[in-house]
Each structure stands twice: as C-alpha cells, then as structure tokens.
Coordinates of N, CA and C and ligand atoms in Angstrom, one line a residue:
M1007 N 7.7 -7.6 13.4 CA 7.9 -6.8 12.1 C 8.7 -5.6 12.4
N1008 N 9.8 -5.4 11.6 CA 10.7 -4.2 11.8 C 10.6 -3.4 10.5
I1009 N 10.3 -2.1 10.7 CA 10.1 -1.2 9.5 C 11.0 0.0 9.6
I1010 N 11.5 0.4 8.5 CA 12.2 1.7 8.4 C 11.3 2.7 7.6
L1011 N 11.3 3.9 8.2 CA 10.5 5.0 7.5 C 11.5 6.0 6.9
L1012 N 11.5 6.1 5.6 CA 12.5 7.0 4.9 C 11.7 8.1 4.3
G1013 N 12.4 9.3 4.1 CA 11.7 10.4 3.4 C 12.4 11.7 3.8
P1014 N 12.2 12.7 3.0 CA 12.9 14.0 3.3 C 12.3 14.6 4.5
P1015 N 13.0 15.6 5.1 CA 12.4 16.3 6.2 C 11.0 16.9 5.8
G1016 N 10.0 16.8 6.6 CA 8.7 17.4 6.3 C 7.8 16.4 5.5
A1017 N 8.3 15.2 5.3 CA 7.5 14.3 4.5 C 6.3 13.7 5.3
G1018 N 6.3 14.0 6.6 CA 5.3 13.5 7.5 C 5.7 12.2 8.2
K1019 N 7.0 12.0 8.3 CA 7.4 10.7 8.9 C 7.0 10.6 10.3
G1020 N 7.1 11.7 11.1 CA 6.8 11.7 12.5 C 5.3 11.3 12.7
T1021 N 4.4 12.0 11.9 CA 3.0 11.8 12.0 C 2.6 10.3 11.6
Q1022 N 3.2 9.9 10.5 CA 2.8 8.5 10.1 C 3.5 7.5 11.0
A1023 N 4.6 7.8 11.5 CA 5.3 6.9 12.5 C 4.4 6.6 13.7
K1024 N 3.7 7.6 14.2 CA 2.8 7.5 15.3 C 1.6 6.6 14.9
N1025 N 1.1 6.8 13.7 CA -0.1 6.0 13.2 C 0.4 4.5 13.0
I1026 N 1.5 4.3 12.4 CA 2.0 3.0 12.1 C 2.3 2.2 13.4
S1027 N 3.0 2.9 14.3 CA 3.4 2.1 15.5 C 2.1 1.8 16.4
A1028 N 1.1 2.7 16.4 CA -0.1 2.3 17.1 C -0.9 1.2 16.4
R1029 N -1.0 1.3 15.1 CA -1.7 0.3 14.3 C -1.1 -1.1 14.4
Y1030 N 0.2 -1.2 14.3 CA 0.9 -2.5 14.3 C 1.6 -2.9 15.6
N1031 N 1.4 -2.0 16.6 CA 2.0 -2.3 17.9 C 3.5 -2.4 17.9
L1032 N 4.1 -1.4 17.3 CA 5.6 -1.4 17.1 C 6.2 -0.3 18.0
V1033 N 7.4 -0.5 18.5 CA 8.1 0.5 19.3 C 8.6 1.6 18.3
H1034 N 8.2 2.8 18.5 CA 8.6 3.9 17.6 C 9.9 4.5 18.1
I1035 N 10.9 4.3 17.3 CA 12.3 4.8 17.6 C 12.6 6.0 16.7
S1036 N 12.5 7.2 17.2 CA 12.8 8.4 16.4 C 14.2 9.0 17.0
T1037 N 15.2 8.9 16.1 CA 16.5 9.4 16.6 C 16.4 10.9 16.8
G1038 N 15.6 11.6 16.0 CA 15.5 13.1 16.2 C 14.9 13.4 17.5
D1039 N 13.8 12.7 17.9 CA 13.2 12.9 19.2 C 14.2 12.6 20.4
I1040 N 14.9 11.5 20.2 CA 15.9 11.1 21.3 C 16.9 12.2 21.4
L1041 N 17.4 12.7 20.3 CA 18.4 13.7 20.3 C 17.9 15.1 20.9
R1042 N 16.7 15.4 20.4 CA 16.1 16.7 21.0 C 15.9 16.6 22.5
C1043 N 15.5 15.5 23.0 CA 15.3 15.3 24.4 C 16.7 15.4 25.1
A1044 N 17.7 14.9 24.5 CA 19.1 14.9 25.1 C 19.6 16.4 25.1
V1045 N 19.2 17.2 24.1 CA 19.6 18.6 24.0 C 18.9 19.4 25.1
V1046 N 17.6 19.1 25.3 CA 16.9 19.8 26.3 C 17.4 19.5 27.7
N1047 N 17.8 18.2 27.9 CA 18.3 17.8 29.2 C 19.8 18.0 29.4
K1048 N 20.4 18.6 28.4 CA 21.8 18.9 28.4 C 22.7 17.7 28.8
T1049 N 22.3 16.5 28.3 CA 23.2 15.4 28.6 C 24.4 15.4 27.7
A1050 N 25.4 14.5 28.0 CA 26.6 14.5 27.1 C 26.3 14.4 25.7
L1051 N 25.3 13.5 25.4 CA 24.8 13.3 24.0 C 24.3 14.6 23.4
G1052 N 23.4 15.2 24.2 CA 22.8 16.5 23.8 C 23.8 17.6 23.5
V1053 N 24.8 17.7 24.4 CA 25.8 18.7 24.2 C 26.6 18.5 22.9
R1054 N 26.8 17.2 22.6 CA 27.6 16.8 21.4 C 26.7 17.1 20.2
A1055 N 25.4 16.8 20.3 CA 24.5 16.9 19.1 C 24.1 18.3 18.7
K1056 N 24.0 19.2 19.7 CA 23.3 20.5 19.6 C 23.7 21.3 18.4
S1057 N 25.0 21.5 18.2 CA 25.4 22.4 17.1 C 25.1 21.9 15.8
Y1058 N 25.2 20.5 15.6 CA 24.9 19.9 14.3 C 23.4 20.1 14.0
M1059 N 22.6 19.9 15.0 CA 21.1 19.9 14.8 C 20.7 21.4 14.4
E1060 N 21.3 22.3 15.2 CA 20.9 23.7 14.9 C 21.2 24.1 13.5
A1061 N 22.3 23.6 13.0 CA 22.8 24.0 11.6 C 22.1 23.1 10.5
G1062 N 21.3 22.1 10.9 CA 20.6 21.3 10.0 C 21.6 20.2 9.4
E1063 N 22.7 20.0 10.1 CA 23.6 19.0 9.7 C 23.3 17.7 10.4
L1064 N 23.9 16.6 9.8 CA 23.7 15.3 10.5 C 24.7 15.2 11.7
V1065 N 24.2 14.6 12.8 CA 25.0 14.3 13.9 C 26.0 13.1 13.5
P1066 N 27.2 13.1 13.9 CA 28.1 12.1 13.4 C 27.6 10.6 13.5
D1067 N 27.9 9.8 12.5 CA 27.3 8.4 12.5 C 27.6 7.7 13.8
D1068 N 28.8 7.7 14.3 CA 29.1 6.9 15.5 C 28.1 7.2 16.7
V1069 N 27.8 8.5 16.8 CA 26.9 8.9 17.9 C 25.5 8.3 17.8
V1070 N 24.9 8.4 16.6 CA 23.5 7.9 16.4 C 23.5 6.4 16.3
V1071 N 24.6 5.8 15.8 CA 24.6 4.3 15.7 C 24.7 3.7 17.1
D1072 N 25.5 4.3 17.9 CA 25.5 3.8 19.3 C 24.2 3.9 20.0
L1073 N 23.5 5.0 19.8 CA 22.2 5.2 20.4 C 21.2 4.2 19.9
V1074 N 21.2 3.9 18.6 CA 20.3 2.9 18.0 C 20.6 1.5 18.5
R1075 N 22.0 1.2 18.6 CA 22.4 -0.1 19.0 C 21.8 -0.4 20.4
E1076 N 21.9 0.5 21.3 CA 21.4 0.3 22.6 C 19.9 0.2 22.7
R1077 N 19.2 1.0 21.8 CA 17.7 1.0 21.9 C 17.1 -0.2 21.3
V1078 N 17.7 -0.7 20.2 CA 17.0 -1.9 19.6 C 17.3 -3.2 20.4
A1079 N 18.3 -3.1 21.3 CA 18.6 -4.3 22.1 C 17.7 -4.4 23.3
D1080 N 16.9 -3.3 23.5 CA 16.0 -3.3 24.7 C 14.9 -4.4 24.4
L1081 N 14.4 -4.9 25.5 CA 13.4 -6.0 25.5 C 12.2 -5.7 24.7
D1082 N 11.7 -4.4 24.9 CA 10.4 -4.1 24.2 C 10.5 -4.1 22.7
C1083 N 11.7 -4.0 22.2 CA 11.9 -4.0 20.7 C 11.8 -5.4 20.1
K1084 N 11.8 -6.4 20.9 CA 11.9 -7.8 20.4 C 10.6 -8.1 19.6
S1085 N 9.5 -7.5 19.9 CA 8.3 -7.8 19.2 C 8.1 -6.9 18.0
G1086 N 9.0 -6.0 17.7 CA 9.0 -5.2 16.5 C 9.1 -3.7 16.7
F1087 N 9.8 -3.1 15.8 CA 10.0 -1.6 16.0 C 9.9 -0.9 14.6
L1088 N 9.8 0.4 14.7 CA 9.7 1.3 13.6 C 10.8 2.3 13.7
L1089 N 11.7 2.4 12.8 CA 12.8 3.4 12.8 C 12.4 4.6 12.0
D1090 N 12.4 5.7 12.7 CA 12.0 7.0 12.0 C 13.1 8.0 12.1
G1091 N 13.7 8.3 11.0 CA 14.9 9.2 11.0 C 16.2 8.5 11.1
F1092 N 16.2 7.2 11.0 CA 17.4 6.4 11.0 C 17.2 5.1 10.2
P1093 N 18.1 4.7 9.3 CA 19.4 5.3 9.0 C 19.2 6.6 8.1
R1094 N 20.3 7.4 8.1 CA 20.2 8.6 7.3 C 21.5 8.7 6.4
T1095 N 22.3 7.7 6.5 CA 23.5 7.6 5.6 C 23.6 6.1 5.2
V1096 N 24.4 5.9 4.1 CA 24.6 4.4 3.8 C 25.4 3.8 4.9
A1097 N 26.4 4.5 5.4 CA 27.2 3.9 6.5 C 26.3 3.5 7.7
Q1098 N 25.3 4.3 8.0 CA 24.4 4.0 9.1 C 23.6 2.7 8.8
A1099 N 23.2 2.6 7.5 CA 22.4 1.4 7.0 C 23.2 0.2 7.2
V1100 N 24.5 0.3 6.8 CA 25.4 -0.9 6.9 C 25.6 -1.3 8.3
E1101 N 25.8 -0.3 9.2 CA 25.9 -0.6 10.7 C 24.6 -1.2 11.2
L1102 N 23.5 -0.7 10.7 CA 22.2 -1.2 11.2 C 22.0 -2.7 10.8
D1103 N 22.4 -3.1 9.6 CA 22.3 -4.5 9.2 C 23.1 -5.3 10.2
A1104 N 24.3 -4.9 10.6 CA 25.2 -5.6 11.5 C 24.5 -5.7 12.9
I1105 N 24.0 -4.6 13.3 CA 23.3 -4.6 14.7 C 22.2 -5.5 14.7
L1106 N 21.4 -5.5 13.7 CA 20.2 -6.4 13.6 C 20.6 -7.9 13.5
K1107 N 21.6 -8.1 12.8 CA 22.1 -9.5 12.7 C 22.5 -10.0 14.0
A1108 N 23.2 -9.1 14.8 CA 23.7 -9.5 16.1 C 22.5 -9.8 17.0
N1109 N 21.4 -9.1 16.8 CA 20.2 -9.3 17.6 C 19.3 -10.4 17.0
E1110 N 19.8 -11.1 16.0 CA 19.1 -12.2 15.3 C 17.7 -11.7 14.7
T1111 N 17.8 -10.5 14.1 CA 16.6 -10.0 13.4 C 17.0 -9.3 12.2
E1112 N 16.1 -8.7 11.5 CA 16.4 -7.9 10.2 C 15.3 -6.9 9.9
V1113 N 15.6 -6.1 8.9 CA 14.6 -5.1 8.5 C 13.6 -5.9 7.6
D1114 N 12.3 -5.8 7.8 CA 11.4 -6.5 6.9 C 11.1 -5.7 5.7
F1115 N 10.8 -4.4 5.8 CA 10.7 -3.5 4.7 C 10.8 -2.0 5.0
V1116 N 11.0 -1.2 3.9 CA 11.3 0.2 4.1 C 10.2 1.0 3.4
L1117 N 9.6 1.9 4.1 CA 8.6 2.7 3.5 C 9.2 4.1 3.2
N1118 N 9.2 4.4 1.9 CA 9.8 5.7 1.5 C 8.7 6.7 1.1
I1119 N 8.6 7.7 2.0 CA 7.5 8.7 1.7 C 8.1 9.8 0.8
E1120 N 7.4 10.0 -0.4 CA 7.9 10.9 -1.3 C 7.1 12.2 -1.3
V1121 N 7.8 13.4 -1.3 CA 7.1 14.7 -1.3 C 8.0 15.7 -2.1
S1122 N 7.3 16.6 -2.9 CA 8.1 17.5 -3.7 C 8.8 18.6 -2.8
Q1123 N 9.9 19.2 -3.3 CA 10.7 20.1 -2.5 C 9.8 21.4 -2.1
D1124 N 9.0 21.9 -3.0 CA 8.2 23.1 -2.7 C 7.3 22.8 -1.5
E1125 N 6.7 21.6 -1.6 CA 5.7 21.2 -0.6 C 6.4 21.1 0.8
I1126 N 7.7 20.6 0.8 CA 8.4 20.4 2.0 C 8.7 21.8 2.7
V1127 N 9.1 22.8 1.9 CA 9.4 24.1 2.5 C 8.1 24.7 3.1
K1128 N 7.0 24.5 2.3 CA 5.8 25.1 2.8 C 5.4 24.4 4.1
R1129 N 5.5 23.1 4.2 CA 5.1 22.3 5.4 C 6.0 22.7 6.6
L1130 N 7.3 22.7 6.4 CA 8.2 22.9 7.5 C 8.1 24.3 8.1
T1131 N 8.0 25.3 7.3 CA 7.9 26.7 7.9 C 6.7 26.9 8.7
S1132 N 5.6 26.1 8.4 CA 4.4 26.3 9.2 C 4.2 25.2 10.2
R1133 N 5.2 24.4 10.5 CA 5.1 23.3 11.5 C 5.3 23.9 12.9
R1134 N 4.5 23.4 13.8 CA 4.6 23.8 15.2 C 4.5 22.5 16.1
V1135 N 5.2 22.5 17.2 CA 5.3 21.3 18.0 C 4.9 21.6 19.5
C1136 N 4.2 20.7 20.1 CA 3.8 21.0 21.5 C 5.1 20.8 22.4
G1137 N 5.3 21.8 23.3 CA 6.5 21.7 24.2 C 6.4 20.6 25.2
D1138 N 5.3 20.0 25.4 CA 5.2 19.0 26.4 C 5.0 17.6 25.8
C1139 N 3.9 17.4 25.1 CA 3.6 16.0 24.6 C 4.2 15.8 23.2
N1140 N 4.8 16.8 22.6 CA 5.5 16.5 21.3 C 4.5 16.4 20.1
R1141 N 3.2 16.6 20.3 CA 2.3 16.5 19.2 C 2.6 17.6 18.1
T1142 N 2.6 17.2 16.9 CA 2.9 18.1 15.8 C 1.7 18.7 15.2
Y1143 N 1.7 20.0 14.8 CA 0.6 20.7 14.1 C 1.2 21.4 12.9
N1144 N 0.2 21.7 12.0 CA 0.7 22.5 10.9 C -0.3 23.7 10.7
L1145 N 0.2 24.9 10.8 CA -0.7 26.1 10.8 C -1.5 26.2 9.5
L1146 N -1.1 25.5 8.4 CA -1.8 25.6 7.2 C -2.8 24.4 7.0
F1147 N -2.4 23.2 7.4 CA -3.2 22.0 7.1 C -3.9 21.4 8.4
E1148 N -3.3 21.6 9.5 CA -3.8 20.9 10.7 C -3.6 21.9 11.9
P1149 N -4.3 23.0 11.9 CA -4.0 24.0 12.9 C -4.6 23.6 14.3
P1150 N -4.0 24.1 15.4 CA -4.5 23.8 16.7 C -5.9 24.5 16.8
R1151 N -6.7 24.1 17.7 CA -8.0 24.7 17.9 C -7.8 26.1 18.5
D1152 N -6.9 26.2 19.5 CA -6.6 27.5 20.1 C -5.2 27.9 19.5
E1153 N -5.2 29.1 19.0 CA -3.9 29.6 18.4 C -2.7 29.4 19.3
D1154 N -1.7 28.7 18.8 CA -0.5 28.5 19.6 C -0.6 27.6 20.9
K1155 N -1.7 26.9 21.0 CA -1.8 26.0 22.2 C -2.1 24.5 21.7
C1156 N -1.6 23.5 22.4 CA -1.8 22.1 22.1 C -3.2 21.7 22.4
N1157 N -3.9 21.0 21.4 CA -5.3 20.6 21.7 C -5.3 19.6 22.8
E1158 N -4.3 18.8 23.0 CA -4.3 17.7 24.0 C -4.0 18.2 25.4
C1159 N -3.0 19.0 25.5 CA -2.6 19.4 26.9 C -2.6 20.9 27.2
G1160 N -2.9 21.7 26.2 CA -2.9 23.2 26.4 C -1.6 23.9 26.5
T1161 N -0.5 23.1 26.3 CA 0.9 23.7 26.4 C 1.2 24.5 25.2
A1162 N 2.0 25.5 25.4 CA 2.4 26.4 24.3 C 3.1 25.6 23.2
L1163 N 2.8 26.0 21.9 CA 3.4 25.3 20.8 C 4.7 26.2 20.4
Y1164 N 5.7 25.5 19.9 CA 6.9 26.2 19.5 C 7.3 25.8 18.1
R1165 N 8.1 26.6 17.4 CA 8.7 26.2 16.1 C 10.1 25.6 16.4
R1166 N 10.3 24.4 15.8 CA 11.6 23.8 16.0 C 12.7 24.8 15.6
D1167 N 13.9 24.8 16.3 CA 15.0 25.7 15.9 C 15.4 25.4 14.4
D1168 N 15.3 24.1 14.0 CA 15.8 23.8 12.7 C 14.7 23.9 11.6
D1169 N 13.6 24.5 12.0 CA 12.5 24.8 11.0 C 12.6 26.2 10.4
S1170 N 13.7 26.9 10.6 CA 13.8 28.2 10.0 C 14.1 28.0 8.5
E1171 N 13.8 29.0 7.6 CA 13.9 28.7 6.2 C 15.4 28.4 5.8
E1172 N 16.3 29.1 6.4 CA 17.7 28.8 6.0 C 18.1 27.4 6.4
T1173 N 17.8 27.0 7.6 CA 18.2 25.6 8.1 C 17.4 24.6 7.3
I1174 N 16.2 24.8 6.9 CA 15.4 23.9 6.1 C 16.2 23.6 4.8
L1175 N 16.6 24.7 4.1 CA 17.3 24.5 2.9 C 18.6 23.6 3.0
N1176 N 19.3 23.9 4.2 CA 20.5 23.0 4.4 C 20.1 21.6 4.7
R1177 N 19.0 21.4 5.4 CA 18.5 20.0 5.7 C 18.2 19.3 4.4
M1178 N 17.6 20.0 3.5 CA 17.2 19.4 2.2 C 18.5 19.0 1.4
K1179 N 19.5 19.9 1.5 CA 20.7 19.6 0.8 C 21.4 18.4 1.4
V1180 N 21.4 18.3 2.7 CA 22.0 17.2 3.4 C 21.2 15.9 3.0
Y1181 N 19.8 16.0 3.0 CA 19.0 14.9 2.6 C 19.4 14.3 1.2
Y1182 N 19.4 15.2 0.2 CA 19.7 14.8 -1.1 C 21.1 14.2 -1.3
Q1183 N 22.0 14.8 -0.6 CA 23.4 14.3 -0.7 C 23.7 13.0 0.1
Q1184 N 23.1 13.0 1.3 CA 23.6 11.9 2.2 C 22.5 10.8 2.4
T1185 N 21.2 11.2 2.4 CA 20.2 10.2 2.8 C 19.5 9.6 1.5
A1186 N 19.3 10.4 0.5 CA 18.6 9.9 -0.7 C 19.3 8.6 -1.3
P1187 N 20.7 8.5 -1.2 CA 21.3 7.2 -1.7 C 20.8 6.0 -1.1
L1188 N 20.1 6.1 0.1 CA 19.6 4.9 0.8 C 18.4 4.3 0.0
I1189 N 17.8 5.1 -0.9 CA 16.7 4.6 -1.7 C 17.2 3.5 -2.6
A1190 N 18.3 3.8 -3.2 CA 18.9 2.7 -4.1 C 19.4 1.6 -3.3
Y1191 N 20.0 1.9 -2.1 CA 20.5 0.8 -1.2 C 19.4 -0.2 -0.9
Y1192 N 18.2 0.3 -0.5 CA 17.1 -0.6 -0.1 C 16.4 -1.2 -1.3
Q1193 N 16.4 -0.4 -2.4 CA 15.8 -1.0 -3.7 C 16.5 -2.3 -4.1
R1194 N 17.9 -2.2 -3.9 CA 18.7 -3.4 -4.3 C 18.3 -4.6 -3.4
S1195 N 17.9 -4.4 -2.2 CA 17.5 -5.5 -1.3 C 16.0 -6.0 -1.6
G1196 N 15.3 -5.2 -2.4 CA 13.9 -5.6 -2.7 C 13.0 -5.3 -1.6
K1197 N 13.4 -4.4 -0.6 CA 12.6 -4.2 0.5 C 11.9 -2.8 0.5
L1198 N 12.1 -2.0 -0.6 CA 11.6 -0.7 -0.6 C 10.2 -0.6 -1.2
K1199 N 9.3 0.2 -0.5 CA 8.0 0.5 -0.9 C 7.8 2.0 -1.0
N1200 N 7.6 2.6 -2.2 CA 7.4 4.0 -2.3 C 6.0 4.4 -2.0
I1201 N 5.8 5.5 -1.2 CA 4.5 6.0 -0.8 C 4.4 7.4 -1.2
D1202 N 3.3 7.8 -1.9 CA 3.1 9.2 -2.3 C 2.7 10.0 -1.0
G1203 N 3.5 10.9 -0.5 CA 3.2 11.6 0.7 C 2.6 13.0 0.4
G1204 N 2.2 13.2 -0.8 CA 1.6 14.5 -1.1 C 0.1 14.7 -0.8
H1205 N -0.5 13.6 -0.3 CA -2.0 13.6 0.0 C -2.2 14.0 1.5
A1206 N -3.5 13.9 1.8 CA -3.9 14.2 3.2 C -3.4 13.0 4.1
I1207 N -3.2 13.3 5.4 CA -2.6 12.4 6.4 C -3.3 11.0 6.3
D1208 N -4.6 11.0 6.3 CA -5.4 9.8 6.3 C -5.2 9.0 5.1
E1209 N -5.1 9.7 3.9 CA -5.0 9.0 2.7 C -3.6 8.4 2.6
V1210 N -2.6 9.1 3.1 CA -1.2 8.5 3.0 C -1.2 7.3 3.9
F1211 N -1.8 7.4 5.1 CA -1.8 6.2 6.0 C -2.5 5.0 5.4
A1212 N -3.6 5.3 4.6 CA -4.3 4.2 4.0 C -3.4 3.5 3.0
D1213 N -2.6 4.3 2.3 CA -1.6 3.7 1.3 C -0.6 2.9 2.0
I1214 N -0.2 3.4 3.2 CA 0.8 2.7 4.0 C 0.3 1.3 4.4
E1215 N -1.0 1.3 4.9 CA -1.6 0.1 5.3 C -1.6 -0.9 4.2
E1216 N -2.0 -0.4 3.0 CA -2.1 -1.3 1.8 C -0.7 -1.9 1.5
A1217 N 0.4 -1.0 1.6 CA 1.7 -1.5 1.3 C 2.2 -2.5 2.4
V1218 N 1.9 -2.3 3.6 CA 2.2 -3.2 4.7 C 1.5 -4.6 4.5
C1219 N 0.2 -4.5 4.1 CA -0.5 -5.7 3.9 C 0.1 -6.5 2.7
A1220 N 0.5 -5.8 1.6 CA 1.0 -6.5 0.5 C 2.4 -7.2 0.9
C1221 N 3.1 -6.5 1.8 CA 4.4 -7.1 2.2 C 4.3 -8.3 3.1
Q1222 N 3.1 -8.3 3.9 CA 2.9 -9.4 4.8 C 2.5 -10.7 4.1
N1223 N 1.9 -10.5 2.9 CA 1.4 -11.6 2.2 C 2.4 -12.3 1.3
Ligands
AMP336 P1 14.4 14.7 12.6 O1 13.6 15.0 13.8 O2 14.5 13.2 12.3 O3 14.2 15.6 11.5 O4 16.0 15.0 13.1 C1 16.4 16.3 13.6 C2 17.9 16.4 13.5 O5 18.5 15.4 14.4 C3 18.5 16.1 12.1 O6 18.5 17.3 11.3 C4 19.9 15.7 12.6 O7 20.7 16.9 13.0 C5 19.7 14.9 13.8 N1 19.5 13.5 13.4 C6 18.3 12.7 13.6 N2 18.5 11.5 13.2 C7 19.8 11.4 12.7 C8 20.6 10.4 12.1 N3 20.1 9.2 11.9 N4 21.8 10.7 11.8 C9 22.4 11.9 12.0 N5 21.7 12.9 12.5 C10 20.4 12.7 12.9

C-alpha cells in the first residue's frame, strides 16, 4: 500500500505519518526530514537546500524529485511507503507518477489533512522538536514533561528555523499557491480522502484508520 499525506504546514502530517507507518508497516519518507538531515550534515544536498528552507520556500523540484526517485527504488519500499511532504507541486506529482510507473507500482490513495489558517499559525509557533530523536511536541497541546527536554531521550528541544512567524506566513503562501492545486489533481484521479485535522491527534488518527479501511474494501 502506497499513501501520500497532503496538508498545509502544521496540519500534523509528521505526527500522523508516524502513526500511519507504524500501524500499516509502511516506510515513512519525509522529504523535510531528509533535507533537514542533509543541512545539519552539510552535504551537497543540504548546502543547496538550506537557503530555500530558511526562507520557507520550496527547494527546486529537480532536487527533491531525484531524492524521492532514489528512495522509493530502495528494497524496503517494495512492501509499501508513506510520502510525507512530497509531492508539493503539480510538477512533482507528475514526476512521481512516472517514477512509480517505472517501479511497477502506483499511489493507492491520498490523505488530505485539512486545518484552518489561524490554527496553523498557533500550532507552528508553539511547535518544538527534539534535537536527537526528532520527536515533535507542542507547548500548547502536547507539552514535554520537563520544560524544553524530550520525554524519550532528555535531549534539549529546539524551535525549527522555519517556525518563526514571518517564515510561517511565507510557507502558508507557498502552500496555497503551489501545493493546494494538488488537491484538485488527486481529486480527478478519485484517490483523494479529506480528513478533518482540527481535532485531537487520536481522533484524527481514528478518522484516518476509517478512511484507509474504506479504501481497502
Ligand atoms: P516539511 O518538514 O515537510 O515542512 O519541509 C520543510 C521544508 O523542506 C519546506 O518548507 C521546503 O523548504 C523543504 N521541502 C520539503 N519537502 C519538499 C518538497 N517536496 N518540495 C520542495 N521543498 C520541500
């Protein structure tokens, strides 16, 4: 089973992606996580991506498409994967269709998590991430037990560089201009399932399970 997770920044894609991949045994492919890791390690990919990410802009299509092409060809993806944060433009979606065709597979369905703009800004400005294990917290809704430390490994939490208010607004603009058109793209293929992301994490996940179940039948 191959799934795409769509939604604006702050919709909870990362959190739900972890739940979904664990529940259905899918490889979780987050282009944002791969790019952040490349930036930290100062690889050629990271050096190229850094300035775009800091400004809340999209990294050029060819860079992310190559990255996804290599990753989905890996053996572990043969039994199913979940794409989180990719595609983000219609051009990426078209490339993805070609990549999957070459790998004799396809997208089974697309989960689109919907959240209002006010809620997104509130969520992102209070988001914190563990510097080691990447676990995400929210100071308003899901705070760590110890202020500023990860519950799992005790590492200091940090705010992502692109979670400043100014960059968030740019990321939203980029989302509505470049990524939102994907909703119509996947609606046309009959693969789109809308999920209300405005509820608690467990409730949203229960709705996702229901949608997956309906798609499998
Ligand atoms: P995310 O963690 O998915 O919010 O991604 C963080 C940042 O990585 C984005 O704001 C973009 O700069 C970059 N990025 C991640 N995925 C893509 C993609 N599919 N296309 C272009 N840029 C991306």
